[in-house]
Each structure stands twice: as C-alpha cells, then as structure tokens.
mmCIF file of C-alpha atoms in Angstrom:
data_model
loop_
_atom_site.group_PDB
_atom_site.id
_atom_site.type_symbol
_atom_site.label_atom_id
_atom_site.label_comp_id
_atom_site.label_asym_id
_atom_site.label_seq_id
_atom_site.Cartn_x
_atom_site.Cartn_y
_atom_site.Cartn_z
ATOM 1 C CA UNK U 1 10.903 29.655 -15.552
ATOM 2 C CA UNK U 2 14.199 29.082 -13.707
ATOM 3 C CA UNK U 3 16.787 26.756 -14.193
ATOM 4 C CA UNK U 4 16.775 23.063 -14.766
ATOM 5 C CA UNK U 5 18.280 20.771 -12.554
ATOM 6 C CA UNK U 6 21.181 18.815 -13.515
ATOM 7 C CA UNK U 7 22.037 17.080 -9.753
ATOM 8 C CA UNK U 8 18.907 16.002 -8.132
ATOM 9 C CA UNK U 9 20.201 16.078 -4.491
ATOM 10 C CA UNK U 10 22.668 18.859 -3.306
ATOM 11 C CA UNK U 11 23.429 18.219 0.330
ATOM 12 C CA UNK U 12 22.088 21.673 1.495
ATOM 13 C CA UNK U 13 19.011 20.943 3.017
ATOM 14 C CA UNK U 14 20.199 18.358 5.639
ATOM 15 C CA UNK U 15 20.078 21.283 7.930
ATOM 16 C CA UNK U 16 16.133 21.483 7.809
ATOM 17 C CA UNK U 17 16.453 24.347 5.087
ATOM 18 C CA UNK U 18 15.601 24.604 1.747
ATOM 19 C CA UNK U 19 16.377 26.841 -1.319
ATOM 20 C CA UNK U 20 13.717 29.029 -2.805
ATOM 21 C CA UNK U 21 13.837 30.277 -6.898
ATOM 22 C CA UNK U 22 14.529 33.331 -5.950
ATOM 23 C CA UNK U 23 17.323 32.830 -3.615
ATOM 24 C CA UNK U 24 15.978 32.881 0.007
ATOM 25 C CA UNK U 25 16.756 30.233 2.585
ATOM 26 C CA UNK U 26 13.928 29.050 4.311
ATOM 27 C CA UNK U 27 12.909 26.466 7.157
ATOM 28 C CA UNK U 28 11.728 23.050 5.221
ATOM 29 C CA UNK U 29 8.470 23.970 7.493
ATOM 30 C CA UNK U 30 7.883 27.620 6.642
ATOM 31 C CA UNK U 31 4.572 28.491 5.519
ATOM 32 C CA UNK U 32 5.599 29.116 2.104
ATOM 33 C CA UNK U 33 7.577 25.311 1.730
ATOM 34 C CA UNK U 34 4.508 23.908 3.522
ATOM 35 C CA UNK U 35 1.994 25.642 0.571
ATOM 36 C CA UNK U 36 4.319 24.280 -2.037
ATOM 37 C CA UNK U 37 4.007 20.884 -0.481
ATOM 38 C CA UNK U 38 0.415 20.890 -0.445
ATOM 39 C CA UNK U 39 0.129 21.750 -4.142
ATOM 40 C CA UNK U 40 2.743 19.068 -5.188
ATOM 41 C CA UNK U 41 0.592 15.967 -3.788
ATOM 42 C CA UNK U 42 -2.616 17.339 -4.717
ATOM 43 C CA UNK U 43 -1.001 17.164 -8.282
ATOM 44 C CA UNK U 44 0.357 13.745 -7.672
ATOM 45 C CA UNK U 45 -2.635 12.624 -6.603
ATOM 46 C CA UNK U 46 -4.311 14.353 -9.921
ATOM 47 C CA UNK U 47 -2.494 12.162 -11.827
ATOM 48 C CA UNK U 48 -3.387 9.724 -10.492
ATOM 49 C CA UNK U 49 -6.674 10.079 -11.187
ATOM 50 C CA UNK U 50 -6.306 11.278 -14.598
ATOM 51 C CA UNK U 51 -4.330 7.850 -14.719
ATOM 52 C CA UNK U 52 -7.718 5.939 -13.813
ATOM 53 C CA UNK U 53 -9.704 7.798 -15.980
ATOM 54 C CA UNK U 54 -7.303 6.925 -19.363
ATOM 55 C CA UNK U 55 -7.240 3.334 -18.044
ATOM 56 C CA UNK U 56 -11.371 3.589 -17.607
ATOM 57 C CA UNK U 57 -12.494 6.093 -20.883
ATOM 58 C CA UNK U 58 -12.894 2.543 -22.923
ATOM 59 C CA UNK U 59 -15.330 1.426 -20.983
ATOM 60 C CA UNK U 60 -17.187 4.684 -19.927
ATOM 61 C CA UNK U 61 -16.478 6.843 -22.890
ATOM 62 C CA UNK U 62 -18.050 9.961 -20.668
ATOM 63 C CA UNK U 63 -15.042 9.963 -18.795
ATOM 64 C CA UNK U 64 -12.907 11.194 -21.488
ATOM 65 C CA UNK U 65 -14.685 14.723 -21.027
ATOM 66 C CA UNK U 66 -13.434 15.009 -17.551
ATOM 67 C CA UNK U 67 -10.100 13.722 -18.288
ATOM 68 C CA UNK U 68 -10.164 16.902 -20.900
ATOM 69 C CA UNK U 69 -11.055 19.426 -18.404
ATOM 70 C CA UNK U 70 -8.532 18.176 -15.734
ATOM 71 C CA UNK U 71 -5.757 17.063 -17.867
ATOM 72 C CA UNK U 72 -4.660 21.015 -17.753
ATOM 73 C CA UNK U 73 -4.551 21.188 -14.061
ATOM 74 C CA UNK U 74 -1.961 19.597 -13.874
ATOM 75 C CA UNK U 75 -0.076 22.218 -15.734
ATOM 76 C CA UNK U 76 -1.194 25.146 -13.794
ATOM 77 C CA UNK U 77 -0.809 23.452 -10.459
ATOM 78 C CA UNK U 78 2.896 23.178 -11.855
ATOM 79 C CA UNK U 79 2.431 26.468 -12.305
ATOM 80 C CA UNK U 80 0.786 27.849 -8.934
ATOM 81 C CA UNK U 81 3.779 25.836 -7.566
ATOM 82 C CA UNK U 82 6.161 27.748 -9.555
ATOM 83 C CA UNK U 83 4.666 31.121 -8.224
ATOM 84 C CA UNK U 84 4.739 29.777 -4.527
ATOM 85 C CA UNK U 85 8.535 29.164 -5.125
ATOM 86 C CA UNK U 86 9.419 32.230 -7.250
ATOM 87 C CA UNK U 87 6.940 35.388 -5.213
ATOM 88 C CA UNK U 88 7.578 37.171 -8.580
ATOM 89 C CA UNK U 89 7.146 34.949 -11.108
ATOM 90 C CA UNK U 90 3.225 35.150 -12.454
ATOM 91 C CA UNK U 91 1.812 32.334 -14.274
ATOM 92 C CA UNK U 92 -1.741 31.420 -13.413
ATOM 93 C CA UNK U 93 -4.259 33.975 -15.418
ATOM 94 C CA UNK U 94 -7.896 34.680 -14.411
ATOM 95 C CA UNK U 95 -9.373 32.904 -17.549
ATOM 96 C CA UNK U 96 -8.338 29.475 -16.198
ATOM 97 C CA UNK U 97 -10.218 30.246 -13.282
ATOM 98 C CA UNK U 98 -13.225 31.151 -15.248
ATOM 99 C CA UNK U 99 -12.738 28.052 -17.129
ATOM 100 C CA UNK U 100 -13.570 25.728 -14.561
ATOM 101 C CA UNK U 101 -16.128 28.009 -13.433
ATOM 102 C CA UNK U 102 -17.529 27.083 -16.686
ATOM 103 C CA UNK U 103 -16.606 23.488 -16.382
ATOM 104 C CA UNK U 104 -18.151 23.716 -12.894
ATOM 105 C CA UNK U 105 -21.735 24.968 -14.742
ATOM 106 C CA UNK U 106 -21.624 22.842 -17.137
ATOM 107 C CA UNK U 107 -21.727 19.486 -15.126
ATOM 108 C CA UNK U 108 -23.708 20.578 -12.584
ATOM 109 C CA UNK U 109 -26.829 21.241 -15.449
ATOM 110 C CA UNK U 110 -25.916 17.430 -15.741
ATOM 111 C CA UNK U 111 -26.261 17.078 -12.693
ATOM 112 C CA UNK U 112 -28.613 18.423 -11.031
ATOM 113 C CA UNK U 113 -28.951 19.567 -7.417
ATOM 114 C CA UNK U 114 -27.705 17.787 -4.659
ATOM 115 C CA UNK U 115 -30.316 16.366 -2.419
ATOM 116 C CA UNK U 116 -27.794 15.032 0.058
ATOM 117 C CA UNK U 117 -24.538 14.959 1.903
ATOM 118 C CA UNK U 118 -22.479 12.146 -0.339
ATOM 119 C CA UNK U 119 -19.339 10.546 1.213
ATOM 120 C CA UNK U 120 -16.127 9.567 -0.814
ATOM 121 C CA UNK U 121 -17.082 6.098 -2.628
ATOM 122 C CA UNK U 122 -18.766 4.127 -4.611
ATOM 123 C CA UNK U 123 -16.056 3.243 -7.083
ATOM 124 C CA UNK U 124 -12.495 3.355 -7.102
ATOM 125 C CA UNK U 125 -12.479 6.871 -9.517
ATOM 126 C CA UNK U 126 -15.081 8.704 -7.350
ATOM 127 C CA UNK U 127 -12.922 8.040 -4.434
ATOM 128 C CA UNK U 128 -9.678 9.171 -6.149
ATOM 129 C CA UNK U 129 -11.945 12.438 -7.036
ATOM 130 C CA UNK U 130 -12.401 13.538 -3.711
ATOM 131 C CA UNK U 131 -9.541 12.723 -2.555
ATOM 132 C CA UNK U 132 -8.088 15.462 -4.685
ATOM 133 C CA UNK U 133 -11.283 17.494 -3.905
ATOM 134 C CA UNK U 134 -9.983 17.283 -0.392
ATOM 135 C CA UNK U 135 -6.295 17.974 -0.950
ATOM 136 C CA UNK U 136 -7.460 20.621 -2.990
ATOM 137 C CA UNK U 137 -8.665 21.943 0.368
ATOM 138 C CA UNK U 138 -5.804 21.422 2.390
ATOM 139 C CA UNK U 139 -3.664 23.306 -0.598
ATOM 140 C CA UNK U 140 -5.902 26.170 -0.095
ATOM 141 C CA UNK U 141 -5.690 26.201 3.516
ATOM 142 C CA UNK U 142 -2.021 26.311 3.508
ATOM 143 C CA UNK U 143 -1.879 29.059 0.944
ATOM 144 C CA UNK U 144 -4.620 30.887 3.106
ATOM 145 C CA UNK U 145 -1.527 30.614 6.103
ATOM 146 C CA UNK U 146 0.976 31.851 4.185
ATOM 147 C CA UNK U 147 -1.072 34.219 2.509
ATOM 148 C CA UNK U 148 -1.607 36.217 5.874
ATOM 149 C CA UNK U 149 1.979 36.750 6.554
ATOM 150 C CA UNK U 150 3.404 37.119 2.778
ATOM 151 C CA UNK U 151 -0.056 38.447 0.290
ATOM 152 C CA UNK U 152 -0.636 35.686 -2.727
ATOM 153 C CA UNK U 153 -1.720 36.571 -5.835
ATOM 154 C CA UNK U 154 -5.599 36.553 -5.777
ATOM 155 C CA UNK U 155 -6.021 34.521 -8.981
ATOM 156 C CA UNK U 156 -3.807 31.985 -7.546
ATOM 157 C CA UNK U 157 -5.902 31.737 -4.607
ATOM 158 C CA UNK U 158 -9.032 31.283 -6.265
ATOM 159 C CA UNK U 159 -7.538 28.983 -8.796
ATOM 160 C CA UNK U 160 -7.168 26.213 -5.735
ATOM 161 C CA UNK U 161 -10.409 27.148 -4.216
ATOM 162 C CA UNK U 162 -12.215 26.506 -7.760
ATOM 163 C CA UNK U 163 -10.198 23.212 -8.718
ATOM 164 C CA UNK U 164 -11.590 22.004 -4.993
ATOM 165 C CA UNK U 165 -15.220 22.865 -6.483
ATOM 166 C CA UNK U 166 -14.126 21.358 -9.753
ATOM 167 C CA UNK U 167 -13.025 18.153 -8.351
ATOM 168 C CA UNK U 168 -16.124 17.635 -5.783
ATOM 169 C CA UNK U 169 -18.615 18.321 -9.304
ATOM 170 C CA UNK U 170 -16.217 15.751 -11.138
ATOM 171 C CA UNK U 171 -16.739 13.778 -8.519
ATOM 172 C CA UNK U 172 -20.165 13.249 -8.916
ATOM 173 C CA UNK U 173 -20.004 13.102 -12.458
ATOM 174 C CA UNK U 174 -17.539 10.012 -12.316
ATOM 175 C CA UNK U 175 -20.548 8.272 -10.633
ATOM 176 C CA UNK U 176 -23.232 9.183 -12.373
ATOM 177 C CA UNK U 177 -21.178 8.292 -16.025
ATOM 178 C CA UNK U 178 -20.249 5.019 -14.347
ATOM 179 C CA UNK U 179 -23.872 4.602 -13.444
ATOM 180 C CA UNK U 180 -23.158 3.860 -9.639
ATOM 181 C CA UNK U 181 -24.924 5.135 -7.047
ATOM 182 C CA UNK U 182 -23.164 7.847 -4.743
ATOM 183 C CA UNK U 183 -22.898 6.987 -1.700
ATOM 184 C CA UNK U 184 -25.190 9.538 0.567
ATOM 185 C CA UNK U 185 -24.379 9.630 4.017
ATOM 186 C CA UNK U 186 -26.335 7.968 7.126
ATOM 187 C CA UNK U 187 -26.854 9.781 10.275
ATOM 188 C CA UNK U 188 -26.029 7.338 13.411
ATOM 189 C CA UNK U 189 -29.285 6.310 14.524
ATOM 190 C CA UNK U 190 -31.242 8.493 17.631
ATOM 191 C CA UNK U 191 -29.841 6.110 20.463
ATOM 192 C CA UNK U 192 -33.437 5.589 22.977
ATOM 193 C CA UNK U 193 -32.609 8.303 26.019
#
C-alpha cells in the first residue's frame, strides 16, 4: 500500500491543501480529508481503549474477549483509511463485516435485551466504549458526505456503521463483566403546569 514516509513534514500543505495517495490535491477540508480525519481519531481513540482493557484483563479476565474482537479494528480502520486516501485501493472485505455481525450476536445472547436508554458511564472503560461508539458515528456520517458526491465502497460503509453497533454492544458488555451497573437515563421530572 503506497510508499513509506521518510520526512514527516514536507512544507506543502501550509497552503490549506493536502496530498492524496493517488496524487490529487485537495482542500485540508474536503469531504474526502474530513472522512479520513474522522476514521483516524476514532482509531486513536480505539486504542485507547484497547489500552484500558490490557491494563484491566487481570482483574476482569472477561475483558480479554473484547480486547480479541477489537484488537483487529484497528487494522482495518487503518485500512478503511487507506481506501479513503487511495479511491482505488480495496482493502476492507465483507467477511470482517460479518464478523462483528457475529461478534455483535454473540454478546448480545449475553446480554440480553435492553430495557432502557443507558448513557455513557459507569466506569472509566464503558465510557471510553462509547466514546468510540460515538466517533464511530461521526466517521460514518462523514463518509455518508463524501459518499454522495464521490460513491464509497459499500463494504466500507457498512464496516463503520457495524463497528458503531459493535462498540455500543461492547459497551455494555464492559459493564456487565465489571459488574457495574449501567447507567440508564432519567427523564427531567414533569415540572407542575
């Protein structure tokens, strides 16, 4: 994929442009740049998570699961970036998408329904969770712009929109293998008319 780089800055963006893989100079805000973005700090932020759930896997063994399922993520974020960069490079493949489809199934047999609207909390690791569950949106979103001027790949699409599922499940999961309570959301009391 590409080349390497050997200089990390190059002076040619101090205009408010930037380079694309395959060659094209493009506004540091285009929809495309912006998509890339989007997918580079959910996957910073997926580290850090994965981070937390190393540090915490002694102590909550269950976590180790989850670290197993979203450890690869990482790597095909890298890669959904790469595609978002390159228009005709292909990396992602429709079996990683079923795989946290499966992933998805799997914990939410664990589970069990949800009876109510949770909010991000509870512990440090469920918060980190949706926080990625919610970049995960805001990736999508952006790749949703772009794709309605420049068409995406489909599986690339539905890659983001499953991790977002993925990460709101793993959420949940984090709590419950903690054995903390999620946090449900409160509607504001009925104020007296």
């Amino acid at each position: 994929m590409g080349y390497r780089l050997s200089k990390i800055y190059t002076r040619t963006g101090d205009a408010g442009e930037t380079g694309l893989a395959d060659g094209r100079r493009v506004a540091k805000d285009h929809p495309r740049v912006e998509a890339m973005g989007e997918v580079d700090t959910l996957n910073s932020q997926l580290g850090l998570l994965l981070a937390d759930l190393v540090e915490y896997q002694a102590r909550w063994p269950g976590l180790s699961e989850i670290s197993a399922v979203l450890a690869p993520c990482q790597h095909r974020l890298f890669d959904l970036g790469g595609e978002l960069a390159m228009p005709e490079y292909q990396a992602l493949q429709q079996p990683e998408v079923e795989r946290l489809e499966a992933a998805i199934d799997r914990w939410n047999e664990e589970l069990g329904p949800l009876q109510n609207f949770i909010l991000p909390g509870g512990t440090r690791l469920v918060a980190q969770a949706h926080v990625c569950r919610s970049l995960a949106r805001s990736a999508e979103r952006r790749c949703q712009q772009l794709n309605a001027l420049e068409p995406l790949r489909g599986v690339g699409l539905a890659y983001v929109n499953r991790l977002s599922d993925l990460l709101f499940v793993a959420a949940r999961l984090i709590a419950k293998r903690q054995g903390v309570d999620e946090v449900l959301w409160q509607a504001a009391p009925k104020q007296p008319a």
